[in-house]
XYZ file of N, CA and C in Angstrom:
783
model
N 0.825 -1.205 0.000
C 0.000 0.000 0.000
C 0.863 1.259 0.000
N 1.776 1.281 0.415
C 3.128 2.384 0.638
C 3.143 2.740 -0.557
N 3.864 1.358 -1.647
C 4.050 1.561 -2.976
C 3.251 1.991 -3.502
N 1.647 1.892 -3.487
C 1.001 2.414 -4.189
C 0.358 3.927 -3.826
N 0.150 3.942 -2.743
C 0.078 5.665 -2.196
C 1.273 7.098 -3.377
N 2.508 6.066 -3.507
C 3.749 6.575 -3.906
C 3.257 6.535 -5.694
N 2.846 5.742 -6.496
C 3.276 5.702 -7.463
C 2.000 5.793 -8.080
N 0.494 5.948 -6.956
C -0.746 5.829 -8.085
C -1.251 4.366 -8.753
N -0.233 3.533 -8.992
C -0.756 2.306 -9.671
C 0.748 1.230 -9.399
N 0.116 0.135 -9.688
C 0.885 -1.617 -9.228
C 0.903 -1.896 -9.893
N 1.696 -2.226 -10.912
C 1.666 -3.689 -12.107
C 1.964 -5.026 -11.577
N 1.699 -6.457 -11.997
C 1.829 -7.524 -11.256
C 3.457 -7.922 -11.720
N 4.165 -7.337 -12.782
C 5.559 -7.446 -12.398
C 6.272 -6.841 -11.140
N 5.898 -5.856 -11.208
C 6.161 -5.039 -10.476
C 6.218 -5.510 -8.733
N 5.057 -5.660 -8.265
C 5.394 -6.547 -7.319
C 5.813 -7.813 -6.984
N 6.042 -8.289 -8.495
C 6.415 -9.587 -8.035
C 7.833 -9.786 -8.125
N 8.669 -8.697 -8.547
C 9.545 -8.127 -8.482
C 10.251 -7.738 -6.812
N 9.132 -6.370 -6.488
C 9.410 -6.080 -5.411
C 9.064 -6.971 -3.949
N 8.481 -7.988 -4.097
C 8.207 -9.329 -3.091
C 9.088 -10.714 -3.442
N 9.307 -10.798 -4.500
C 10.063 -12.157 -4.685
C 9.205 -13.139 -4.676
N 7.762 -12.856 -5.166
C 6.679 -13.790 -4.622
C 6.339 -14.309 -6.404
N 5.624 -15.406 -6.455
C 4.918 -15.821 -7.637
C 3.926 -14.891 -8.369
N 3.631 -14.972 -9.883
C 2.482 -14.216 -10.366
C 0.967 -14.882 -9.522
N 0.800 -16.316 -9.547
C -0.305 -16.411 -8.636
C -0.443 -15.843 -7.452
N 0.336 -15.476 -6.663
C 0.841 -14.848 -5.493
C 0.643 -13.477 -5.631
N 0.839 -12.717 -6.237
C 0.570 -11.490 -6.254
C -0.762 -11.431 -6.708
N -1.559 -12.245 -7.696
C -2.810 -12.047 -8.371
C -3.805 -12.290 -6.499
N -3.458 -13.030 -5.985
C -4.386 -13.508 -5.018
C -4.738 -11.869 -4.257
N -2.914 -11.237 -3.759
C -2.879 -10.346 -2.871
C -3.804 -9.050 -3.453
N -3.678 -9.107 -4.513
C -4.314 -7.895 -5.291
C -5.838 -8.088 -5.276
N -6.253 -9.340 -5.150
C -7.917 -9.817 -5.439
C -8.626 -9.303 -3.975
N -7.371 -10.355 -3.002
C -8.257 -9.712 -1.570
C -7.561 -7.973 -1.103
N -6.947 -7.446 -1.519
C -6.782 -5.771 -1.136
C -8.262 -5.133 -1.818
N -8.523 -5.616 -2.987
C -9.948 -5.268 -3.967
C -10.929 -5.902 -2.870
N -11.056 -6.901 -2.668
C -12.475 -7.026 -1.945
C -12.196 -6.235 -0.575
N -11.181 -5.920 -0.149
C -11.297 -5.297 1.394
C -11.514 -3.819 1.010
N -11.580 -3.306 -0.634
C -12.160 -1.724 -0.673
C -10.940 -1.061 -0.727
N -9.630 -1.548 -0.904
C -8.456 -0.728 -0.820
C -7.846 -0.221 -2.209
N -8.210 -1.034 -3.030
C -7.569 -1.000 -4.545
C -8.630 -1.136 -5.661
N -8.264 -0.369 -6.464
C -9.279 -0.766 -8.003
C -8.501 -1.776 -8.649
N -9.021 -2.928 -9.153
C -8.454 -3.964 -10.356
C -8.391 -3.237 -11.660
N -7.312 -3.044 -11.964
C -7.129 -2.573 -13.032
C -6.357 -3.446 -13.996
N -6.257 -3.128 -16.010
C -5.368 -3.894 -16.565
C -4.305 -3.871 -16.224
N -3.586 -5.109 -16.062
C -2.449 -5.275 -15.301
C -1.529 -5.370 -14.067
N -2.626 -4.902 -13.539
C -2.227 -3.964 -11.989
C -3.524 -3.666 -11.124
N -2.979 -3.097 -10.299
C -3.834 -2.443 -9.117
C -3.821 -0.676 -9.076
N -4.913 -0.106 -8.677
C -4.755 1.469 -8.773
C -5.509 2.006 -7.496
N -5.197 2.901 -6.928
C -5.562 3.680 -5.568
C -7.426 3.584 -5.941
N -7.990 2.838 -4.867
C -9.196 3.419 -4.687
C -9.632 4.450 -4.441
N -10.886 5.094 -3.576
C -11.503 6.396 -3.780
C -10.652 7.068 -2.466
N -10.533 8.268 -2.752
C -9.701 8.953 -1.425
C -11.023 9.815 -0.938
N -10.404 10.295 0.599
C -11.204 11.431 1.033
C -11.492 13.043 0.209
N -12.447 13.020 0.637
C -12.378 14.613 -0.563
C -11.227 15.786 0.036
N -10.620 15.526 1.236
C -9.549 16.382 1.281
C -8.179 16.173 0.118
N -8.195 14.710 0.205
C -7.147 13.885 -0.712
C -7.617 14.094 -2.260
N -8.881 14.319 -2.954
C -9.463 14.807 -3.980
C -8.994 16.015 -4.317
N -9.120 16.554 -3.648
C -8.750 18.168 -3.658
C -7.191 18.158 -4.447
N -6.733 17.468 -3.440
C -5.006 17.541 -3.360
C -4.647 17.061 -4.934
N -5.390 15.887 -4.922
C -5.077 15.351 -6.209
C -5.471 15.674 -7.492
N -6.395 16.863 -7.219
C -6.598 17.906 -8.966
C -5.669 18.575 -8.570
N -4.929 19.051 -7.936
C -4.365 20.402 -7.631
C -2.865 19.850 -8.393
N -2.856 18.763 -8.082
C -1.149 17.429 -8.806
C -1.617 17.387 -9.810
N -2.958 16.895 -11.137
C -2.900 16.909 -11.885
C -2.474 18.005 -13.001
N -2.910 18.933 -12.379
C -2.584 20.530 -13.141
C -1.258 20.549 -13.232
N -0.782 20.182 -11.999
C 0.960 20.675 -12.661
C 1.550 19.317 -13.197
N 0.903 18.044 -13.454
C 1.323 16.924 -14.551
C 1.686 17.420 -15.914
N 2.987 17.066 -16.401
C 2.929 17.394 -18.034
C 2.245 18.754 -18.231
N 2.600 19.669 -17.744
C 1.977 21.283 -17.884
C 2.427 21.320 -19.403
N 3.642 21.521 -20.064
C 3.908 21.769 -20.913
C 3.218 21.235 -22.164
N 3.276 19.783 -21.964
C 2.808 18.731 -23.218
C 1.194 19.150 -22.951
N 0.456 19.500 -21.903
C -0.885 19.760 -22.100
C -1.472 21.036 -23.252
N -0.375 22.380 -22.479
C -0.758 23.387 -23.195
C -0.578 23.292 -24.526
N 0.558 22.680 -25.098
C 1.393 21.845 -26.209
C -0.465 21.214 -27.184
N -0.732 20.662 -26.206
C -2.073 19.789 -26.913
C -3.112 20.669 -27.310
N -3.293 21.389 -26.486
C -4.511 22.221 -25.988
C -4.386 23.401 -27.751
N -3.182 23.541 -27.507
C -2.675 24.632 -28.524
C -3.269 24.064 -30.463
N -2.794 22.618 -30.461
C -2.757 22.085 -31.574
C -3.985 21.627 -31.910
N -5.261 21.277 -30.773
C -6.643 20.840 -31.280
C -7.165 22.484 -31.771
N -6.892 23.269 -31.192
C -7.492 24.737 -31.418
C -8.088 24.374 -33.032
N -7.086 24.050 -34.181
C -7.386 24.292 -35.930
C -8.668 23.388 -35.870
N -9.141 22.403 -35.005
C -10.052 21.354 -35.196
C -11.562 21.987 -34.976
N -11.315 23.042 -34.417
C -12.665 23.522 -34.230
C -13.048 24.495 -35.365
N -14.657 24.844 -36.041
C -14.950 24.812 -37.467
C -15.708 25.999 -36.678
N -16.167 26.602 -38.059
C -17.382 27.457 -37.850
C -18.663 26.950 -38.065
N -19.344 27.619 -36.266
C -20.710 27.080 -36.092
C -20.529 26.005 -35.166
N -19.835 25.037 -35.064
C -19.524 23.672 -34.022
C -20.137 24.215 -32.837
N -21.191 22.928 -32.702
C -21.454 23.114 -31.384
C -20.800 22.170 -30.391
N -19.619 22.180 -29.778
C -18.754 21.555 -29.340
C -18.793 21.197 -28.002
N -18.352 19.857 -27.324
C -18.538 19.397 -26.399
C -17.762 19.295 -25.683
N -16.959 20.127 -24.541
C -15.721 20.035 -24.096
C -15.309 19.602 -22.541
N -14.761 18.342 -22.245
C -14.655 17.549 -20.876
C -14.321 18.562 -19.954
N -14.159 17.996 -18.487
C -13.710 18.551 -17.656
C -12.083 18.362 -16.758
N -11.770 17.533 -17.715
C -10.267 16.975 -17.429
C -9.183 18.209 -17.234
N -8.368 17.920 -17.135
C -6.761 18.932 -17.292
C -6.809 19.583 -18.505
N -6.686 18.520 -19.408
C -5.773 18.505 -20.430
C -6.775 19.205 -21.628
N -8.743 18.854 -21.760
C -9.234 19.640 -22.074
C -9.127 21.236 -21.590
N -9.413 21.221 -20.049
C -8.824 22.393 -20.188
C -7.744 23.639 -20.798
N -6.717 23.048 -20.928
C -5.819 23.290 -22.052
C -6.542 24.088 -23.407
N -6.969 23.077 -23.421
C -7.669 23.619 -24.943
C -8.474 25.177 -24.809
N -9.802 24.989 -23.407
C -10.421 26.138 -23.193
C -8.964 27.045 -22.819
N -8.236 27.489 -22.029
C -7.435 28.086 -21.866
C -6.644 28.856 -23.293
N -6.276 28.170 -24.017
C -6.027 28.296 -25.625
C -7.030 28.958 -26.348
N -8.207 28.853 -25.948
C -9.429 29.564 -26.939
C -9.439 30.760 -26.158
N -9.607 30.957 -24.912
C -9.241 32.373 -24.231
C -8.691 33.442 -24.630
N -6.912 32.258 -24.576
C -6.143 33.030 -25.184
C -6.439 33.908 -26.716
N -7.039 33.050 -27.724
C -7.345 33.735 -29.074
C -7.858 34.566 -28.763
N -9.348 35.067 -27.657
C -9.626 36.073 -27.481
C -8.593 37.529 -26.671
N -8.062 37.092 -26.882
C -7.140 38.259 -25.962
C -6.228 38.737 -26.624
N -5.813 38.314 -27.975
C -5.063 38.521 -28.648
C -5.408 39.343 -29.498
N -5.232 40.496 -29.920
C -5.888 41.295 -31.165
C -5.596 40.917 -32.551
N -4.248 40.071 -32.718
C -3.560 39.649 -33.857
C -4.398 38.514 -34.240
N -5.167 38.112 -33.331
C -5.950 36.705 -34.309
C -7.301 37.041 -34.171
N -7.543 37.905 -34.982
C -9.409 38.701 -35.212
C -10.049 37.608 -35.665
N -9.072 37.058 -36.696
C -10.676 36.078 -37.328
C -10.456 34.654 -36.978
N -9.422 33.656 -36.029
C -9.283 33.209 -35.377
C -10.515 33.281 -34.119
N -10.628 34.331 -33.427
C -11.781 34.881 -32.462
C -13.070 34.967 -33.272
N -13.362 35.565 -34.424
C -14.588 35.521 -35.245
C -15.055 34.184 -34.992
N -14.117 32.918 -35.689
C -14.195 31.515 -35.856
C -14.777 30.943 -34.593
N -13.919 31.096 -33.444
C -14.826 30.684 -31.956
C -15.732 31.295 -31.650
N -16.095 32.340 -31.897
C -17.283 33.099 -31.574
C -18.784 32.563 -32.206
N -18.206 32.218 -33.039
C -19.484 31.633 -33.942
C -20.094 30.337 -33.121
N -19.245 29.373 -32.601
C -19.060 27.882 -31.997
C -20.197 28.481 -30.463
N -20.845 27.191 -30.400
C -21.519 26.999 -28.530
C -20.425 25.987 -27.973
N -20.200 26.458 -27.376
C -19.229 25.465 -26.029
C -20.642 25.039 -25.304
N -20.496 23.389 -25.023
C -21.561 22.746 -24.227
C -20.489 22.379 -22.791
N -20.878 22.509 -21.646
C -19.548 21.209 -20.839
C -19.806 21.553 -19.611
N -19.947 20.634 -18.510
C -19.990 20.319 -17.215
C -19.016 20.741 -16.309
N -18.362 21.579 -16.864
C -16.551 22.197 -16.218
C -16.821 23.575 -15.596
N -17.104 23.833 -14.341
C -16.806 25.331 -13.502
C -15.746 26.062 -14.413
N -14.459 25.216 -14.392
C -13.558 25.709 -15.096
C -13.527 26.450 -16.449
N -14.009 25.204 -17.579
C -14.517 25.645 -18.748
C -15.250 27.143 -18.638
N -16.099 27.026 -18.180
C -16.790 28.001 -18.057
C -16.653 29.422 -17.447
N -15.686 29.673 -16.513
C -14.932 30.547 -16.283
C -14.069 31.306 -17.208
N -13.301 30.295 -18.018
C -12.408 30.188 -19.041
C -12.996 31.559 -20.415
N -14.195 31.034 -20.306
C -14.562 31.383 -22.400
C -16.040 31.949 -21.585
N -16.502 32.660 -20.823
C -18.206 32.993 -20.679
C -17.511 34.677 -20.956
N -18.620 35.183 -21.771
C -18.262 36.513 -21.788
C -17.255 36.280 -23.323
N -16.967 35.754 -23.828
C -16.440 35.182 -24.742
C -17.274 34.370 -25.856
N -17.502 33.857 -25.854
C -18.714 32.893 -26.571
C -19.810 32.430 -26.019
N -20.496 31.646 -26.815
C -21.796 30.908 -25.664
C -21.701 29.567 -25.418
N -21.672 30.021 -23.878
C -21.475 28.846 -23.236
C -22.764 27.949 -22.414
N -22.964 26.638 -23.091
C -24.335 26.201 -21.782
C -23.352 25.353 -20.740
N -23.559 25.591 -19.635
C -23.141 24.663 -18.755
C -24.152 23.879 -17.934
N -23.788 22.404 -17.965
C -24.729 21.530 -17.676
C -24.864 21.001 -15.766
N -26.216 21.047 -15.150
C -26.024 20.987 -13.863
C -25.707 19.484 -13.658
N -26.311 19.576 -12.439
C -26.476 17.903 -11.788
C -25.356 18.502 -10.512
N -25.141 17.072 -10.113
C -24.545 17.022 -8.257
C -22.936 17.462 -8.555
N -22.440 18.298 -8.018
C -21.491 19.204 -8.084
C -20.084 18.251 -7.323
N -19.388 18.186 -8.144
C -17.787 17.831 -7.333
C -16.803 18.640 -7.162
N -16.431 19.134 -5.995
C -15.230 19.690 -5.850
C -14.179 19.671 -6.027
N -13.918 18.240 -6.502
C -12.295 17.794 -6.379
C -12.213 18.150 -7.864
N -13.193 17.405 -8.683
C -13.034 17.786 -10.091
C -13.273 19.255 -10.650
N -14.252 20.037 -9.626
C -15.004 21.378 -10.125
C -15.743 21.081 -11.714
N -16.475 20.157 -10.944
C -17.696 19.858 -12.722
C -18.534 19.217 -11.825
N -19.799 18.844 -12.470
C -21.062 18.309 -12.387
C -21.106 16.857 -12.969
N -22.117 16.197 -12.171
C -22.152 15.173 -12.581
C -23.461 14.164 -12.298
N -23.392 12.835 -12.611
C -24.615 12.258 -11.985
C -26.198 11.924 -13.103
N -27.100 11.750 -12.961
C -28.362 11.801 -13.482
C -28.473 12.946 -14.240
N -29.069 14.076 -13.486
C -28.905 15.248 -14.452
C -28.322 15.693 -15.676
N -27.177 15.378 -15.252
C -26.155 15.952 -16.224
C -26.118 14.679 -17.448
N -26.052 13.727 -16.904
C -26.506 12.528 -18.194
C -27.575 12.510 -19.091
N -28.894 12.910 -18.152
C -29.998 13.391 -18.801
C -30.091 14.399 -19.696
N -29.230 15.110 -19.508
C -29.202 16.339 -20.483
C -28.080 15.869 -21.645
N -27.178 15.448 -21.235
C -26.190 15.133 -22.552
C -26.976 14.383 -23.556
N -28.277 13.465 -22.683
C -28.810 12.336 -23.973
C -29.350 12.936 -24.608
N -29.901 14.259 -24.882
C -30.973 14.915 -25.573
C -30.235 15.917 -26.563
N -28.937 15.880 -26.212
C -28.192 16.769 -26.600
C -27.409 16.241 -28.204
N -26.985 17.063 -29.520
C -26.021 16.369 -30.284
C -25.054 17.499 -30.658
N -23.550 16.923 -30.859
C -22.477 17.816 -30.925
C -21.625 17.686 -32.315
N -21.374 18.188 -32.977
C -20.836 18.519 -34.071
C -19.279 17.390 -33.935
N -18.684 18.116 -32.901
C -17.403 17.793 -32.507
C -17.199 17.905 -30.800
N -16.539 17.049 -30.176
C -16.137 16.925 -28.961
C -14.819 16.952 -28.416
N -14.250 17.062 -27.326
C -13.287 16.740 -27.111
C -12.911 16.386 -25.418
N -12.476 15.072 -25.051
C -12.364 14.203 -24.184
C -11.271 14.181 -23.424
N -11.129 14.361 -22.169
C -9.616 13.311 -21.897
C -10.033 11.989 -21.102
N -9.180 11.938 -21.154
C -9.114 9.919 -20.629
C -7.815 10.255 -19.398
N -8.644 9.018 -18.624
C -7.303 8.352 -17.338
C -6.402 7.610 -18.000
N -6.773 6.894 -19.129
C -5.433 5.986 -19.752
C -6.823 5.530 -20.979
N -5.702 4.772 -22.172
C -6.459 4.370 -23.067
C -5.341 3.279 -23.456
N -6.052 2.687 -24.493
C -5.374 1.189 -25.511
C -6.181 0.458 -26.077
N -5.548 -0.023 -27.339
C -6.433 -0.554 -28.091
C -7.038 -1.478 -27.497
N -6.278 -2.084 -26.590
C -7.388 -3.507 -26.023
C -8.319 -3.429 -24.805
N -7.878 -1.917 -24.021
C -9.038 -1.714 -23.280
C -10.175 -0.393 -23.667
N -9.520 0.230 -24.695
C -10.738 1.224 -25.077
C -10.199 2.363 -24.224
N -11.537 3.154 -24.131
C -10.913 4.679 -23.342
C -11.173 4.161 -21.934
N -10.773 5.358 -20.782
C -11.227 4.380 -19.268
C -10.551 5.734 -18.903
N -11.564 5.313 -17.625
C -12.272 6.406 -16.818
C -11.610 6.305 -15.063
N -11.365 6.590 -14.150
C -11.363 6.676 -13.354
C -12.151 5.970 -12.101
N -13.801 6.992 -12.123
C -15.116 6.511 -11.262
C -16.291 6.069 -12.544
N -17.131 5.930 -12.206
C -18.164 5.897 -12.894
C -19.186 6.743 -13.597
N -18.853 7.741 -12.927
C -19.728 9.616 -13.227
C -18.679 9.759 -14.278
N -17.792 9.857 -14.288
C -17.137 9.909 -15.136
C -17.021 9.410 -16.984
N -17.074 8.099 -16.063
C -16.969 6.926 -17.829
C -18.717 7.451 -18.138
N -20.085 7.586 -17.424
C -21.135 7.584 -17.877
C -20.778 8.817 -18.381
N -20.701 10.125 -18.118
C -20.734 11.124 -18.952
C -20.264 10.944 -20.671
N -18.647 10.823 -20.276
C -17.817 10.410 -21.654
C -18.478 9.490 -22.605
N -19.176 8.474 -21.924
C -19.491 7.886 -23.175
C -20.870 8.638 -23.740
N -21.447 8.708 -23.114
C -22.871 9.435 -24.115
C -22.312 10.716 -24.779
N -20.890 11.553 -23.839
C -20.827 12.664 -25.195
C -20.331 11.940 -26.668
N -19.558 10.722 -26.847
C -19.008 10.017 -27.833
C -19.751 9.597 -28.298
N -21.124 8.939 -27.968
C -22.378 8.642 -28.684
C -22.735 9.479 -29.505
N -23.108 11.169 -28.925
C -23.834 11.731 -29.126
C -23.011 13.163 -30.305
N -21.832 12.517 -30.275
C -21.239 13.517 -31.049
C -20.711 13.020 -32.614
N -20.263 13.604 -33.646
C -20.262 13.725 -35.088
C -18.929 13.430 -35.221
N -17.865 14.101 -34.418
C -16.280 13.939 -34.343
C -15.909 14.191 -32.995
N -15.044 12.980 -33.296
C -14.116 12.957 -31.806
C -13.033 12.940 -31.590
N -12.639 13.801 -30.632
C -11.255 13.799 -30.557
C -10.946 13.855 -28.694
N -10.363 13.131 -29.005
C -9.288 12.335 -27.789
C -8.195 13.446 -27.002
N -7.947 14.241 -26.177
C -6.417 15.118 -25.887
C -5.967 14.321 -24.806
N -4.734 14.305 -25.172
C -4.269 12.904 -24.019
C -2.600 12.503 -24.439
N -1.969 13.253 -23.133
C -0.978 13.385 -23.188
C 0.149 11.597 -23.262
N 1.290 11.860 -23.878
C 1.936 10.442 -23.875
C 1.290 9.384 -22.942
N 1.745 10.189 -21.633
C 1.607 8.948 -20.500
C 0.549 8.376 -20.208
N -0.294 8.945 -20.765
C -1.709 7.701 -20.618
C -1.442 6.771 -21.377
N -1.340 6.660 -22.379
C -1.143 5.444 -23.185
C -0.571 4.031 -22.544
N -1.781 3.142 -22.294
C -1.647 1.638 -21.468
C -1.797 2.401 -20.159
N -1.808 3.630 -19.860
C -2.245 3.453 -17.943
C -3.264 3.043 -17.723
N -3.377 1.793 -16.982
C -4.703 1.213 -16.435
C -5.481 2.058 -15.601
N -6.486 1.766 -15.261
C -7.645 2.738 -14.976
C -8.989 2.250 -14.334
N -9.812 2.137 -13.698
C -10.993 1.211 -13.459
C -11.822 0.897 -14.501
N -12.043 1.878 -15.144
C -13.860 1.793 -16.135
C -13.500 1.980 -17.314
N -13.489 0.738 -18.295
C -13.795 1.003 -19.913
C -15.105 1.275 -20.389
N -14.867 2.967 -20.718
C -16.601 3.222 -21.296
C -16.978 3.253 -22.423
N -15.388 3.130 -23.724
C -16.121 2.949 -24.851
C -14.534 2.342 -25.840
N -14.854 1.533 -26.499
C -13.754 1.270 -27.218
C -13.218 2.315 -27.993
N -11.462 1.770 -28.823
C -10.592 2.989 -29.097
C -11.481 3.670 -30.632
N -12.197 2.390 -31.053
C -12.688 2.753 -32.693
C -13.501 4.163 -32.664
N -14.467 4.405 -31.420
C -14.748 5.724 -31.073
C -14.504 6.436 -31.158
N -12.938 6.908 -31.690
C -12.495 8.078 -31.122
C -12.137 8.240 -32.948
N -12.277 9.563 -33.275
C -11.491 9.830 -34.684
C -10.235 10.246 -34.739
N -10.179 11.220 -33.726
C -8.532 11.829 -33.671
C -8.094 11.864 -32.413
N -6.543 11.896 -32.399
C -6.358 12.060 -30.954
C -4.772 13.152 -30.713
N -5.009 14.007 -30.271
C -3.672 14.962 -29.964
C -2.993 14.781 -28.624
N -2.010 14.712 -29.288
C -0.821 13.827 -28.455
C 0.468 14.875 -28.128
N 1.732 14.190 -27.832
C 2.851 15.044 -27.675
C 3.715 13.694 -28.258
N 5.376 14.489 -28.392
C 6.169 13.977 -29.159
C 6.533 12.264 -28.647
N 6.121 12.302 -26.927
C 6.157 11.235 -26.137
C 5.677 9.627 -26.542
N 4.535 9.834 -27.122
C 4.181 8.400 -27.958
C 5.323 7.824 -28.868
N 5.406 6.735 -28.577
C 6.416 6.317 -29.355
C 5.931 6.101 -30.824
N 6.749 5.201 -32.043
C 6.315 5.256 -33.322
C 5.414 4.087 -33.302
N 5.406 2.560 -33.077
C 4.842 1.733 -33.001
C 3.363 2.199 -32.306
N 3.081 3.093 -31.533
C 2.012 3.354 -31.052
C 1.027 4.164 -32.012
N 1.809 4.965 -32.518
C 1.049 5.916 -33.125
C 1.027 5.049 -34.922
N 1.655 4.502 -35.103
C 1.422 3.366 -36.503
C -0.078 2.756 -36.034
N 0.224 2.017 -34.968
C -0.990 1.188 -34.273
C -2.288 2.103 -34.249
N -2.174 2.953 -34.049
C -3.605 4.280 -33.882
C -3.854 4.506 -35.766
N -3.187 4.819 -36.276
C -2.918 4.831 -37.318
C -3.964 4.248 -38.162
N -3.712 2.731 -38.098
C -3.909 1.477 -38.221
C -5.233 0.609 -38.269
N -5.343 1.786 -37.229
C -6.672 1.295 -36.349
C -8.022 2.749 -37.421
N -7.419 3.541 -38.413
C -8.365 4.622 -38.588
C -8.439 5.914 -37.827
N -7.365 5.977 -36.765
C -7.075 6.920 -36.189
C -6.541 8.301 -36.382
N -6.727 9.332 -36.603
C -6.047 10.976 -37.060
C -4.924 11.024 -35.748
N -3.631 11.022 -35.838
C -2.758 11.499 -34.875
C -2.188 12.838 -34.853
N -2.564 13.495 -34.418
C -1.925 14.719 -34.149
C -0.995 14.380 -33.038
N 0.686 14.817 -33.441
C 1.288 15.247 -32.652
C 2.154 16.423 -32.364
N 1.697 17.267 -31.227
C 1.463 18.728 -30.500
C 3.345 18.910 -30.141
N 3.508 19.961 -30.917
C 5.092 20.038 -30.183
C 4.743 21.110 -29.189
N 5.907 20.460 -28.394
C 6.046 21.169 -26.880
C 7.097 22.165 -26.901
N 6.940 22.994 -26.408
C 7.705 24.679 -26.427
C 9.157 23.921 -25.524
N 10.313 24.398 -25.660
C 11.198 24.001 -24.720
C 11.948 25.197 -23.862
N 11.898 25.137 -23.232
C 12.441 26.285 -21.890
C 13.687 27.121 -22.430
């Protein structure tokens, strides 16, 4: 449990490594830590169950400064993906954020008039306090209710599902806890994966922002396979075999260069 407090997630090499114990041996220890409520089963591994909402807190506050660079990097490069008129669907993750942060920016800039024309035209739809802070006063924004989380600062739950089903989006854009071709996209909790997948249902184009290191991080909840997704903006971090494989699969790869210090 040390190890995993420390690192977020267990692979079963990994401890079987750090115990000297058998793969059956570690599969057992990992089965009963899961039934005692301590660990999520995840591919491959084990991952921190639910923390206190003080520990919630803490842990958006760590995601923001994750990969700062490669986010804004992302955030920067989906910007050309958005069209005139899109009524666009935008998560409440980090790394979407990025993106709203980036559309801000166009407004603030006087040098990109018709850049700003172009978003102005677009409805931002999205469940994000953040989002919405970001771009209101800026474009039109609906923001969707339901039962409010702090740790994330978005909405969630019935409500907010209820309203996405009625809803359809031109173009979207998602982040993920980890993805792969063999487990699909994946989610964290469950408010979560239910949202994501009905915006991917319910939308025309999709696009994925999702920095290297997700790629294979296990995760609790697969809410929709990888064929879902049309594009995905990345950083230089994916290796080549990965992005062939996305490729491969019908996938648009964008990869976002990162500014260097």
């Amino acid at each position: 449990m040390r190890m995993l407090q420390t690192s977020k997630k267990l692979t079963v090499e990994e401890a079987m490594k750090a115990f000297g114990v058998s793969e059956s041996t570690v599969r057992r220890l990992f089965a009963q830590l899961e039934a005692d409520g301590d660990v999520i089963r995840a591919y491959g591994g084990i991952c921190c169950a639910g923390r206190s909402d003080d520990e919630r807190n803490y842990f958006f506050e760590r995601v923001q400064l994750e990969n700062p660079r490669e986010k804004a990097a992302i955030g920067r490069a989906a910007l050309p993906l958005i069209k005139n008129g899109d009524v666009i669907y935008l998560d409440s993750g980090t790394t979407v954020m990025s993106l709203g942060g980036a559309m801000a920016d166009i407004f603030r800039d006087e040098k990109k008039h018709e850049d700003a024309e172009r978003l102005a035209s677009c409805t931002v739809v999205t469940h994000s306090l953040v989002n919405l802070e970001l771009l209101k006063g800026h474009m039109r924004v609906i923001l969707l209710g339901g039962e409010y989380r702090d740790a994330q600062r978005d909405f969630c739950g019935y409500l907010t599902e209820r309203a996405i089903s009625t809803l359809r989006f031109s173009r979207c854009f998602i982040g993920v806890d980890g993805y792969s071709a063999d487990d699909g996209l994946l989610a964290g909790d469950f408010s979560t994966a239910g949202i994501n997948r009905l915006v991917t249902q319910n939308s025309s184009y999709r696009v994925l922002l999702a920095d290297s290191s997700k790629y294979r991080r296990p995760s609790g909840v697969s809410y929709a396979p990888l064929s879902e997704v049309d594009c995905i903006v990345t950083d230089a971090g994916l290796d080549d075999e990965a992005c062939h494989a996305l490729e491969t699969a019908g996938i648009k790869v964008i990869t976002a260069a990162v500014e260097t210090i």
